[in-house]
Structure formats: C-alpha cells, structure tokens
mmCIF file of C-alpha atoms in Angstrom:
data_model
loop_
_atom_site.group_PDB
_atom_site.id
_atom_site.type_symbol
_atom_site.label_atom_id
_atom_site.label_comp_id
_atom_site.label_asym_id
_atom_site.label_seq_id
_atom_site.Cartn_x
_atom_site.Cartn_y
_atom_site.Cartn_z
ATOM 1 C CA MET A 1 -210.016 44.183 69.100
ATOM 2 C CA ARG A 2 -212.512 46.094 71.191
ATOM 3 C CA ARG A 3 -214.126 49.198 69.794
ATOM 4 C CA GLY A 4 -212.128 52.310 70.657
ATOM 5 C CA THR A 5 -208.853 50.506 71.390
ATOM 6 C CA VAL A 6 -205.726 51.252 69.397
ATOM 7 C CA ASP A 7 -203.757 48.413 67.826
ATOM 8 C CA PRO A 8 -200.507 48.064 69.842
ATOM 9 C CA LEU A 9 -198.553 47.827 66.561
ATOM 10 C CA VAL A 10 -199.906 51.267 65.617
ATOM 11 C CA LEU A 11 -199.404 52.663 69.112
ATOM 12 C CA GLY A 12 -195.785 51.413 69.149
ATOM 13 C CA ARG A 13 -195.238 52.810 65.610
ATOM 14 C CA VAL A 14 -194.258 49.361 64.302
ATOM 15 C CA ILE A 15 -196.892 49.888 61.629
ATOM 16 C CA GLY A 16 -195.433 52.903 59.917
ATOM 17 C CA ASP A 17 -191.769 52.596 60.906
ATOM 18 C CA VAL A 18 -191.241 48.921 59.944
ATOM 19 C CA VAL A 19 -194.285 47.540 58.123
ATOM 20 C CA ASP A 20 -197.374 48.784 56.343
ATOM 21 C CA PRO A 21 -200.869 47.970 57.636
ATOM 22 C CA PHE A 22 -201.645 44.268 57.166
ATOM 23 C CA THR A 23 -204.141 41.626 58.242
ATOM 24 C CA ARG A 24 -202.788 38.904 60.503
ATOM 25 C CA SER A 25 -203.557 35.520 58.982
ATOM 26 C CA VAL A 26 -201.157 33.225 60.862
ATOM 27 C CA GLU A 27 -200.485 32.806 64.574
ATOM 28 C CA LEU A 28 -196.960 33.768 65.676
ATOM 29 C CA ARG A 29 -195.751 32.928 69.168
ATOM 30 C CA VAL A 30 -192.307 34.024 70.404
ATOM 31 C CA VAL A 31 -191.091 32.613 73.732
ATOM 32 C CA TYR A 32 -187.781 33.428 75.433
ATOM 33 C CA ASN A 33 -186.193 30.983 77.894
ATOM 34 C CA ASN A 34 -189.271 28.727 77.721
ATOM 35 C CA GLU A 35 -191.069 31.114 80.064
ATOM 36 C CA VAL A 36 -191.541 34.631 78.668
ATOM 37 C CA ASP A 37 -194.204 34.836 75.980
ATOM 38 C CA ILE A 38 -193.730 38.033 73.948
ATOM 39 C CA ARG A 39 -196.768 40.294 73.880
ATOM 40 C CA ASN A 40 -196.806 43.499 71.848
ATOM 41 C CA GLY A 41 -195.045 46.241 73.775
ATOM 42 C CA CYS A 42 -193.887 44.091 76.704
ATOM 43 C CA GLU A 43 -190.586 44.962 78.397
ATOM 44 C CA MET A 44 -187.586 42.614 78.190
ATOM 45 C CA ARG A 45 -184.083 42.852 79.703
ATOM 46 C CA PRO A 46 -180.964 42.005 77.641
ATOM 47 C CA SER A 47 -180.113 39.231 80.129
ATOM 48 C CA GLN A 48 -183.361 37.505 79.085
ATOM 49 C CA LEU A 49 -182.468 37.688 75.394
ATOM 50 C CA ILE A 50 -179.100 35.921 75.196
ATOM 51 C CA ASN A 51 -180.410 32.782 73.495
ATOM 52 C CA PRO A 52 -182.683 32.728 70.459
ATOM 53 C CA PRO A 53 -186.362 32.496 71.329
ATOM 54 C CA ARG A 54 -188.556 29.528 70.536
ATOM 55 C CA VAL A 55 -190.824 30.585 67.701
ATOM 56 C CA GLU A 56 -194.060 28.778 66.931
ATOM 57 C CA ILE A 57 -195.895 29.414 63.693
ATOM 58 C CA GLY A 58 -199.480 28.514 62.941
ATOM 59 C CA GLY A 59 -200.627 27.761 59.458
ATOM 60 C CA HIS A 60 -202.327 24.750 58.016
ATOM 61 C CA ASP A 61 -199.856 23.142 55.648
ATOM 62 C CA LEU A 62 -196.261 21.904 55.999
ATOM 63 C CA ARG A 63 -195.840 22.642 52.285
ATOM 64 C CA THR A 64 -196.204 26.379 52.976
ATOM 65 C CA PHE A 65 -192.952 28.097 53.979
ATOM 66 C CA TYR A 66 -192.356 31.266 55.975
ATOM 67 C CA THR A 67 -189.579 33.786 56.569
ATOM 68 C CA LEU A 68 -189.037 35.333 60.005
ATOM 69 C CA VAL A 69 -187.226 38.660 60.333
ATOM 70 C CA MET A 70 -186.180 40.244 63.658
ATOM 71 C CA VAL A 71 -185.163 43.914 63.467
ATOM 72 C CA ASP A 72 -184.386 46.887 65.699
ATOM 73 C CA PRO A 73 -185.734 50.066 64.054
ATOM 74 C CA ASP A 74 -184.172 52.170 66.836
ATOM 75 C CA ALA A 75 -180.465 51.326 66.410
ATOM 76 C CA PRO A 76 -178.208 52.704 67.736
ATOM 77 C CA SER A 77 -180.600 55.025 69.605
ATOM 78 C CA PRO A 78 -184.264 55.970 69.215
ATOM 79 C CA THR A 79 -183.346 59.652 68.817
ATOM 80 C CA SER A 80 -180.767 58.910 66.110
ATOM 81 C CA PRO A 81 -181.611 55.597 64.418
ATOM 82 C CA THR A 82 -178.801 55.774 61.849
ATOM 83 C CA LEU A 83 -178.579 51.961 61.594
ATOM 84 C CA ARG A 84 -182.358 51.539 61.188
ATOM 85 C CA GLU A 85 -183.350 48.690 60.807
ATOM 86 C CA TYR A 86 -180.644 46.584 62.415
ATOM 87 C CA LEU A 87 -181.192 42.921 61.483
ATOM 88 C CA HIS A 88 -180.886 40.639 64.523
ATOM 89 C CA TRP A 89 -182.126 37.397 62.997
ATOM 90 C CA LEU A 90 -183.359 35.935 59.708
ATOM 91 C CA VAL A 91 -184.835 32.464 59.373
ATOM 92 C CA THR A 92 -186.178 31.245 56.020
ATOM 93 C CA ASP A 93 -187.928 28.094 54.789
ATOM 94 C CA ILE A 94 -189.904 27.558 58.006
ATOM 95 C CA PRO A 95 -192.635 24.975 57.332
ATOM 96 C CA GLY A 96 -196.136 26.000 58.400
ATOM 97 C CA THR A 97 -197.379 24.552 61.709
ATOM 98 C CA THR A 98 -193.788 24.364 63.066
ATOM 99 C CA GLY A 99 -191.274 26.884 64.338
ATOM 100 C CA ALA A 100 -188.076 28.705 63.464
ATOM 101 C CA SER A 101 -185.946 25.797 64.694
ATOM 102 C CA PHE A 102 -187.167 23.884 61.627
ATOM 103 C CA GLY A 103 -186.115 26.589 59.197
ATOM 104 C CA ASN A 104 -182.858 27.770 57.662
ATOM 105 C CA GLU A 105 -181.045 30.282 59.906
ATOM 106 C CA ALA A 106 -179.861 32.566 57.097
ATOM 107 C CA ILE A 107 -178.571 35.222 59.534
ATOM 108 C CA PHE A 108 -177.651 33.874 62.963
ATOM 109 C CA TYR A 109 -179.356 35.270 66.047
ATOM 110 C CA GLU A 110 -177.563 38.255 67.556
ATOM 111 C CA PRO A 111 -178.885 39.069 71.039
ATOM 112 C CA PRO A 112 -180.203 42.606 71.461
ATOM 113 C CA ARG A 113 -177.896 44.875 73.489
ATOM 114 C CA PRO A 114 -179.469 48.326 73.452
ATOM 115 C CA SER A 115 -177.069 50.907 74.838
ATOM 116 C CA MET A 116 -179.189 54.080 74.747
ATOM 117 C CA GLY A 117 -182.920 54.588 75.120
ATOM 118 C CA ILE A 118 -185.814 52.195 74.756
ATOM 119 C CA HIS A 119 -185.673 50.081 71.596
ATOM 120 C CA ARG A 120 -188.401 48.157 69.793
ATOM 121 C CA PHE A 121 -187.448 44.662 68.669
ATOM 122 C CA VAL A 122 -189.819 43.519 65.944
ATOM 123 C CA PHE A 123 -190.544 40.008 64.643
ATOM 124 C CA VAL A 124 -192.098 40.012 61.169
ATOM 125 C CA LEU A 125 -193.403 36.828 59.557
ATOM 126 C CA PHE A 126 -193.893 36.515 55.795
ATOM 127 C CA ARG A 127 -195.293 33.714 53.662
ATOM 128 C CA GLN A 128 -192.770 32.683 51.000
ATOM 129 C CA LEU A 129 -193.656 31.860 47.393
ATOM 130 C CA GLY A 130 -191.873 28.525 47.779
ATOM 131 C CA ARG A 131 -188.946 26.792 49.420
ATOM 132 C CA GLN A 132 -185.477 28.291 48.898
ATOM 133 C CA THR A 133 -186.809 31.517 47.402
ATOM 134 C CA VAL A 134 -185.446 33.914 50.074
ATOM 135 C CA TYR A 135 -181.769 34.636 50.769
ATOM 136 C CA ALA A 136 -179.726 36.514 53.361
ATOM 137 C CA PRO A 137 -178.686 40.134 52.824
ATOM 138 C CA VAL A 138 -175.010 41.076 52.847
ATOM 139 C CA TRP A 139 -175.103 43.166 56.044
ATOM 140 C CA ARG A 140 -177.228 43.682 59.150
ATOM 141 C CA GLN A 141 -177.287 47.477 59.504
ATOM 142 C CA ASN A 142 -179.752 49.568 57.518
ATOM 143 C CA PHE A 143 -181.823 46.522 56.612
ATOM 144 C CA ASN A 144 -185.235 47.498 55.250
ATOM 145 C CA THR A 145 -188.085 45.066 55.880
ATOM 146 C CA ARG A 146 -190.317 46.577 53.182
ATOM 147 C CA ASN A 147 -187.582 46.457 50.519
ATOM 148 C CA PHE A 148 -186.635 42.914 51.530
ATOM 149 C CA ALA A 149 -190.270 41.823 51.152
ATOM 150 C CA GLU A 150 -190.471 43.473 47.738
ATOM 151 C CA ILE A 151 -187.239 41.885 46.459
ATOM 152 C CA TYR A 152 -188.454 38.376 47.353
ATOM 153 C CA ASN A 153 -192.133 38.912 46.463
ATOM 154 C CA LEU A 154 -193.231 38.261 50.045
ATOM 155 C CA GLY A 155 -196.101 40.729 50.049
ATOM 156 C CA LEU A 156 -197.433 42.057 53.339
ATOM 157 C CA PRO A 157 -196.593 40.301 56.614
ATOM 158 C CA VAL A 158 -198.870 37.524 57.855
ATOM 159 C CA ALA A 159 -197.993 38.215 61.518
ATOM 160 C CA VAL A 160 -195.975 40.748 63.544
ATOM 161 C CA THR A 161 -195.111 41.063 67.226
ATOM 162 C CA TYR A 162 -192.638 43.200 69.142
ATOM 163 C CA PHE A 163 -191.168 43.929 72.548
ATOM 164 C CA ASN A 164 -189.360 46.890 74.088
ATOM 165 C CA GLY A 165 -185.909 46.686 75.597
ATOM 166 C CA GLN A 166 -183.292 48.940 77.119
ATOM 167 C CA ARG A 167 -179.912 48.375 78.649
ATOM 168 C CA GLU A 168 -179.821 46.517 81.943
ATOM 169 C CA GLY A 169 -180.477 49.000 84.723
ATOM 170 C CA GLY A 170 -183.225 50.688 82.757
ATOM 171 C CA THR A 171 -182.174 54.341 82.722
ATOM 172 C CA GLY A 172 -181.786 54.353 78.970
ATOM 173 C CA GLY A 173 -178.488 56.195 79.332
ATOM 174 C CA ARG A 174 -175.068 54.974 78.369
ATOM 175 C CA SER A 175 -172.810 53.265 80.866
ATOM 176 C CA PRO A 176 -169.024 53.510 80.472
ATOM 177 C CA ALA A 177 -168.847 49.843 81.527
ATOM 178 C CA GLU A 178 -171.008 48.890 78.540
ATOM 179 C CA PRO A 179 -169.328 49.639 75.239
ATOM 180 C CA TRP A 180 -171.615 50.591 72.405
ATOM 181 C CA ALA A 181 -172.844 47.508 70.606
ATOM 182 C CA ALA A 182 -174.722 47.257 67.348
ATOM 183 C CA ASP A 183 -178.050 46.935 69.082
#
C-alpha cells in the first residue's frame, strides 16, 4: 500500500465491525458470473449475486485447509443492524491452492437481497487447524465471525475482501414490491 493511503478494509469499517486487524498471508479471489472480480468496496447488484461466486484460494499446500465465511454486518439495515452478522455462506475444508468448490458447503449460499440501505458483504478466509475441525452454526442471523474463529481456534483471518450492495434500483429505500428478506 502506498504511503498515506487508507486500507479499504479500514475505510469500509470491515476491520472493526467484522474482524480485527490482521496480515494477509493468502491470496483470495472472488469472482461472480465468471466476469466480475470482487475488489474491496466495489458495487454489486443483487441480480449479479444469484449464484455462488467462484472462489480461488492461494496457499502452497493441498494438506492445508481453509474456512470461508460470507457475512452481512448490515442486516437488515445499516442504521439498525439487528441481525448483524447475517451468515450468507460457510465453506469448510477447502484445500490450499484450490477454491470453495472443493470444500464442504456447511451452510449453503444464500444470495444477498438487501432491502434497505447500502450493505457490506464480507468474505473472510481462515486457516483451519486440520480437516473436519470446523462445523456449521445452528442459525444464520447474529453470527459472529470473531466468536466463530475463537470457538474453532482459527486465529486471525488470512485474507478478507468485501463488496457493497443495495437493492436493485439503488435508492437504498424499501420497495413495496420487494418484501423484506433476510439480507
């Protein structure tokens, strides 16, 4: 990072709201529809997010396993995030140098459908202690990435990326034609 620039994870309050400061040690690439490469803070529309993204993980060893968490810390709305952090996806046992499609989808992908305001959708990658050492939580709402990492001895993240999204149309308001959905 250039001198004087602010880390986009700090600027977007991902560090602070979702994770503690960490040092990235593994490459994480998230691609929707084989064309949109997620960059921190980029804007995405719900219509682009219907199918799970392709996730590519760096690393150096297929014997090292990772857990990928996707959360919305702004559910159901950024001004009243009473469901913070809503868990959209959880993939465990991902071998290093591969992607999420090679892991265990512990919580199936639920496409983001923000109904009010601009939401941050955060992908957090952790290195696991070993295979089959991380399990799915009971519910999606009020998930806590830090507590989850502590329970399974995951330590700090090895990579994080996020995008912003709002309901189609982009006003951030609520449309009567769009019922509230668990972001």
